[in-house]
Short mmCIF file of C-alpha atoms in Angstrom, two decimals:
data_model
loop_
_atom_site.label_atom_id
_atom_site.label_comp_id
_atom_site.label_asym_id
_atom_site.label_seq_id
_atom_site.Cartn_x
_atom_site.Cartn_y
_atom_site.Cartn_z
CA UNK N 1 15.74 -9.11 1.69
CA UNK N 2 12.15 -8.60 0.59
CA UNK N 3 10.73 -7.15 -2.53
CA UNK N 4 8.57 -7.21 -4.94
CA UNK N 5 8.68 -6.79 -8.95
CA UNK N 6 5.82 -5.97 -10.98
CA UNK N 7 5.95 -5.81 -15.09
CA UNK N 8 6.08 -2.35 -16.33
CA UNK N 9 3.59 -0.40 -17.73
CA UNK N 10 1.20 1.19 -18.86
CA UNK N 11 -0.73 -1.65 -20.20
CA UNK N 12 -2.99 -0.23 -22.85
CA UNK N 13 -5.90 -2.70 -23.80
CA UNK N 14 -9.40 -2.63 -25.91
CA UNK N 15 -12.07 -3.94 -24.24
CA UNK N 16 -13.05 -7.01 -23.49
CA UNK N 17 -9.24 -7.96 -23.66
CA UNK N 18 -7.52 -10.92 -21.66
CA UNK N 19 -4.92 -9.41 -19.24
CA UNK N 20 -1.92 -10.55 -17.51
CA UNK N 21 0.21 -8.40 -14.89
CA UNK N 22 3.29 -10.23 -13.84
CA UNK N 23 4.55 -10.17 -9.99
CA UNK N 24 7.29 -11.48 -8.78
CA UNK N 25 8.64 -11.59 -5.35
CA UNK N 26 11.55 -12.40 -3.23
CA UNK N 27 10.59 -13.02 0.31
CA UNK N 28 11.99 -14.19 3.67
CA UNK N 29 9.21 -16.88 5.57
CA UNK N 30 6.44 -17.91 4.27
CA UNK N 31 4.68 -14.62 2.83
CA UNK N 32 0.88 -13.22 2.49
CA UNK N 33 0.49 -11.92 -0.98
CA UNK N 34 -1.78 -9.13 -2.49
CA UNK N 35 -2.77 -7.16 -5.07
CA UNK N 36 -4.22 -3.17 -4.63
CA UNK N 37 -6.18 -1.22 -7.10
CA UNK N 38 -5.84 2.61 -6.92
CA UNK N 39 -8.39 4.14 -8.92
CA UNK N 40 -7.32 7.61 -10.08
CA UNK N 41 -7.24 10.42 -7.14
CA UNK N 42 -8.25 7.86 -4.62
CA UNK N 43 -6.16 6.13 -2.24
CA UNK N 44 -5.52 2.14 -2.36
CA UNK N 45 -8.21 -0.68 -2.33
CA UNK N 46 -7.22 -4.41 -1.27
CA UNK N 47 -8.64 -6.32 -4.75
CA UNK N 48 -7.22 -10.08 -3.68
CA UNK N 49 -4.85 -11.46 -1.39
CA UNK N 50 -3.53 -15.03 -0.69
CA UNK N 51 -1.83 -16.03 2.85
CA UNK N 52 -0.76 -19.80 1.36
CA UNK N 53 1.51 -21.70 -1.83
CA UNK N 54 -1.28 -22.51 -4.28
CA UNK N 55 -4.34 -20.69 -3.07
CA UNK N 56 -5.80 -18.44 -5.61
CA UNK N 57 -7.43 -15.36 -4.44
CA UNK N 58 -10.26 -13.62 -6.65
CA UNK N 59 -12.42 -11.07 -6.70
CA UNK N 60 -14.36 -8.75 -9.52
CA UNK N 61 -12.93 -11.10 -12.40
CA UNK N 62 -9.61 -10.91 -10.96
CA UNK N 63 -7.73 -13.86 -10.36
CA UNK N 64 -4.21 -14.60 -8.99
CA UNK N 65 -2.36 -17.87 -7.28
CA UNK N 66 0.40 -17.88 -5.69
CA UNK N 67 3.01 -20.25 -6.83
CA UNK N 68 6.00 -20.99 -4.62
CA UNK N 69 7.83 -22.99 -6.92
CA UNK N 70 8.36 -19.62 -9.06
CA UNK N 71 7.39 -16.79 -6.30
CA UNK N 72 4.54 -15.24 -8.91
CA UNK N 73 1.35 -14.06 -8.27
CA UNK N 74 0.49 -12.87 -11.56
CA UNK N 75 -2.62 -10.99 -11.80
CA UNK N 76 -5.27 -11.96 -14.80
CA UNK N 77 -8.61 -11.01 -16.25
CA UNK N 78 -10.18 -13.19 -18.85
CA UNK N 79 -12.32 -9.91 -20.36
CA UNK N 80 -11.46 -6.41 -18.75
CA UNK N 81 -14.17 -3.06 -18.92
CA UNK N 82 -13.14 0.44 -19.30
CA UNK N 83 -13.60 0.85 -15.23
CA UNK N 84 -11.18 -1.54 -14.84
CA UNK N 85 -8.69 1.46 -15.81
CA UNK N 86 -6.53 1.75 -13.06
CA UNK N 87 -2.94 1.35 -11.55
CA UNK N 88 -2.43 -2.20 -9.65
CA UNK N 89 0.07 -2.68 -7.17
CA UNK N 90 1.14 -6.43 -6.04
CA UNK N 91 2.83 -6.39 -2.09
CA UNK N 92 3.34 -8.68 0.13
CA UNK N 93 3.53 -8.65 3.70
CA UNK N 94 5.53 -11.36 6.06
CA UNK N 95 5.20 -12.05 9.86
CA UNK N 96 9.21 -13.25 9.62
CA UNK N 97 10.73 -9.62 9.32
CA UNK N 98 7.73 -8.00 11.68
CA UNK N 99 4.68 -7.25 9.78
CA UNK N 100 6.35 -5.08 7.23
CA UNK N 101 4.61 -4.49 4.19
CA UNK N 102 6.42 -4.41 0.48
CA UNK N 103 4.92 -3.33 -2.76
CA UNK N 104 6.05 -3.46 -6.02
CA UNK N 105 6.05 -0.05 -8.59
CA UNK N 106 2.89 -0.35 -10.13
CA UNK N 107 0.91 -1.10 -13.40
CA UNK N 108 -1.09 1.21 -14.70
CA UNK N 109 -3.72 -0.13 -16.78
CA UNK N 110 -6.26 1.73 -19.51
CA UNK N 111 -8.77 0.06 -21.11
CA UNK N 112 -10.06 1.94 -24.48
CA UNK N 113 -13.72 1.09 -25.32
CA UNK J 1 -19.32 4.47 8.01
CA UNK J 2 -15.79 2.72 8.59
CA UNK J 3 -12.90 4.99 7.55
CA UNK J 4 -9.49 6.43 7.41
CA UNK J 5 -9.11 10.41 7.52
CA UNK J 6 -6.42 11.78 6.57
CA UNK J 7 -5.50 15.87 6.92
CA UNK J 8 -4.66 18.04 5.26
CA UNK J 9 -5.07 16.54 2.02
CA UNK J 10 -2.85 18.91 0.36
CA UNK J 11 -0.10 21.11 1.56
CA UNK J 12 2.92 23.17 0.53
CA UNK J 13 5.27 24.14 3.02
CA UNK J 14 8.66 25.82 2.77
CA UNK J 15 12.35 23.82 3.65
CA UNK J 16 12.73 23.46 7.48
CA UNK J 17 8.86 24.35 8.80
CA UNK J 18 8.03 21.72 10.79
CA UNK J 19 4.75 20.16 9.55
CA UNK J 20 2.36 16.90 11.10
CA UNK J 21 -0.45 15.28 9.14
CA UNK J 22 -2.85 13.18 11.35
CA UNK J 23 -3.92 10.24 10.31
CA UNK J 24 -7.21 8.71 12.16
CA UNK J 25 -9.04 5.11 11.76
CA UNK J 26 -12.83 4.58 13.60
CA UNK J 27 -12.22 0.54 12.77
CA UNK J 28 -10.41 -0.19 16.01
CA UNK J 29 -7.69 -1.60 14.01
CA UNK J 30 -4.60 -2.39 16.04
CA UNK J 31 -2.13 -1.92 12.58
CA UNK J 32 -1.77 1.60 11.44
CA UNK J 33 1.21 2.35 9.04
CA UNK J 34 2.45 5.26 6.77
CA UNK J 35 3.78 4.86 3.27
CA UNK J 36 4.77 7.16 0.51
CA UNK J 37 4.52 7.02 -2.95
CA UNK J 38 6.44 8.34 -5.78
CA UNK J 39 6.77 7.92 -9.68
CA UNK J 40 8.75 4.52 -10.70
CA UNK J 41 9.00 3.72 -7.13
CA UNK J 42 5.68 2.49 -5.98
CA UNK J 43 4.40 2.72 -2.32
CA UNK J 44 7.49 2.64 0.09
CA UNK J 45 6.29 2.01 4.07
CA UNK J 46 7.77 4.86 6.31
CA UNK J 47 6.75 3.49 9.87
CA UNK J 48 4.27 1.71 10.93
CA UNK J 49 2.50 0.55 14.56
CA UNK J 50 0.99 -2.75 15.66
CA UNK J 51 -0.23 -1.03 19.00
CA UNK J 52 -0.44 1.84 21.16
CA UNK J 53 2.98 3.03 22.15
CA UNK J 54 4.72 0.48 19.54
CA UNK J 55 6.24 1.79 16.29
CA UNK J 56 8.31 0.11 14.22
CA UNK J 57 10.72 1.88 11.33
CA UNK J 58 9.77 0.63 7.83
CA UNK J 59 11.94 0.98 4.59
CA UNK J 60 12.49 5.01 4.45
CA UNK J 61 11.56 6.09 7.99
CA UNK J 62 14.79 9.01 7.71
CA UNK J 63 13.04 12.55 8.36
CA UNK J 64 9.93 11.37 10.04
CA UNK J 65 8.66 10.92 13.60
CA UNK J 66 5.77 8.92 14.58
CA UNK J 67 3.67 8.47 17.38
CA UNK J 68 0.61 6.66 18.74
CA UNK J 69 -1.06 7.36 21.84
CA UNK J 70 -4.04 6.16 21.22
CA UNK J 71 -5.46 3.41 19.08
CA UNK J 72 -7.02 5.71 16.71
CA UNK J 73 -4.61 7.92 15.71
CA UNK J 74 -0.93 7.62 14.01
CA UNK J 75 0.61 11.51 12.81
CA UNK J 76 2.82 11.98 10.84
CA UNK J 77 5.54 14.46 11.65
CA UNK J 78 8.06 16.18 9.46
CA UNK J 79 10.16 17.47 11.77
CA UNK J 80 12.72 19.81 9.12
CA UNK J 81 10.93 18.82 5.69
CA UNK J 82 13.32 18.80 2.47
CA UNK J 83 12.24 18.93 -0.90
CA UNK J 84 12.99 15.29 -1.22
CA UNK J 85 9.87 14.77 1.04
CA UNK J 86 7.48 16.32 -1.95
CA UNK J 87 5.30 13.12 -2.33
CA UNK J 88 2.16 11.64 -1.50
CA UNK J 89 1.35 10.27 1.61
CA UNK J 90 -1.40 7.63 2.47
CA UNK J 91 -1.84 6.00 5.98
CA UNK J 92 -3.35 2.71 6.24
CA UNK J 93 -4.88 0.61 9.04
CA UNK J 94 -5.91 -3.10 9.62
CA UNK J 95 -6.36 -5.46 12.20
CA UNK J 96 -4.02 -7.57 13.43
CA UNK J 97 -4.05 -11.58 12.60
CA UNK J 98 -2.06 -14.03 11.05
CA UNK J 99 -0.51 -12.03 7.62
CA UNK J 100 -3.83 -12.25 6.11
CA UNK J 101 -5.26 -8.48 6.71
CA UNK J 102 -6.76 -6.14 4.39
CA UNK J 103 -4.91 -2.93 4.65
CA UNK J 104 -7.90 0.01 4.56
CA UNK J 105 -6.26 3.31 3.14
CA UNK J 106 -6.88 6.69 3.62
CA UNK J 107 -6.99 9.51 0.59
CA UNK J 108 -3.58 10.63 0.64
CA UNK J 109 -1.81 14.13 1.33
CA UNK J 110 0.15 15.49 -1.20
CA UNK J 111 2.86 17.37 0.15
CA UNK J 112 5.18 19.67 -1.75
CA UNK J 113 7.92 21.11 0.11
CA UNK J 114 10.20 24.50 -1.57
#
């Protein structure tokens, strides 16, 4: 079947800190990957996504490529700010089991100034 | 200014009353799905729709109904809610393509159920 596993938080960094959040999926087809950013009391926010093996999505900092050869998409920031406090959620969706979407658990991330 | 509604954005009910939060996008978007989310187990998908009159059952779809007569709205409906229902709720829309979409999200209704 389809899923997704994301490391476990929280992630507690200082500022200006490199990060890494690991996601691993299993998938059937030839998945679309993404990662969501849920800010506290708001709902989610797409922050990258990549449809192909090798293309890296980006956005705000944020970087992720997804590798085929070990189904990651691990998420990374070479320096992260206090407003990048948040909980990130990596999903994918694939076409092969009818536009279903999966996400993983979660990471919730604080950065302390 | 492009957006998902969702309401009531918080409600307690009691076991049994049968309850429906609407869900409504102004994008157009032909995908509209429901998900819940709870503590250590992320956002599961309840249902979702790829067009009018077209729902498909995602990963926990046991207790809900859905329904979508028009392109615009998706509700929700609880038809005998259980306590194991207390969580919160976010729909979502996008358009329709090749796998690549950007899911927009609403603000989520928390629901507690007694």
């Amino acid at each position: 079947g389809n899923s997704v596993t994301q490391m476990e938080g929280p992630v507690t960094l200082s500022e200006e800190a490199f990060l890494t959040i690991n996601c691993t999926y299993t998938a059937t087809g030839y998945p679309s990957l993404f990662w969501y950013v849920q800010y506290p009391g708001e709902g989610l926010q797409l922050l990258l996504k990549a449809t192909k093996a090798d293309d890296k999505g980006s956005n705000k900092g944020f970087e992720a490529t997804y590798r085929k050869e070990t189904t990651s998409f691990h998420l990374e920031k070479g320096s992260v700010q206090v407003s990048d406090s948040a909980v990130y959620f990596c999903a994918l969706m694939t076409s092969y089991t009818g536009n279903q979407f999966y996400f993983g658990t979660g990471t919730s991330l604080t950065v302390i100034p | 200014e492009a957006q998902v509604t969702q309401n009531p954005r918080y409600l307690i009910t009691v076991t049994g009353k049968k309850l429906t939060v609407t869900c409504s996008q102004n994008m157009n978007h032909e995908y509209m799905s429901w998900y819940r989310q709870d503590p250590g187990l992320g956002l599961r998908q309840i249902y979702y729709s790829m067009n009018v009159e077209v729902t498909d059952k995602g990963d926990v779809p046991e207790g809900y109904k859905v329904s979508r007569k028009e392109k615009r709205n998706f509700p929700l409906i609880l038809e005998s809610p259980s306590p194991n229902q207390t969580s919160l709720y976010f729909c979502a829309s996008s358009p329709l393509g090749q796998g690549t979409e950007t899911q927009y999200f609403g603000p989520g209704t928390r629901l507690l159920v007694l």
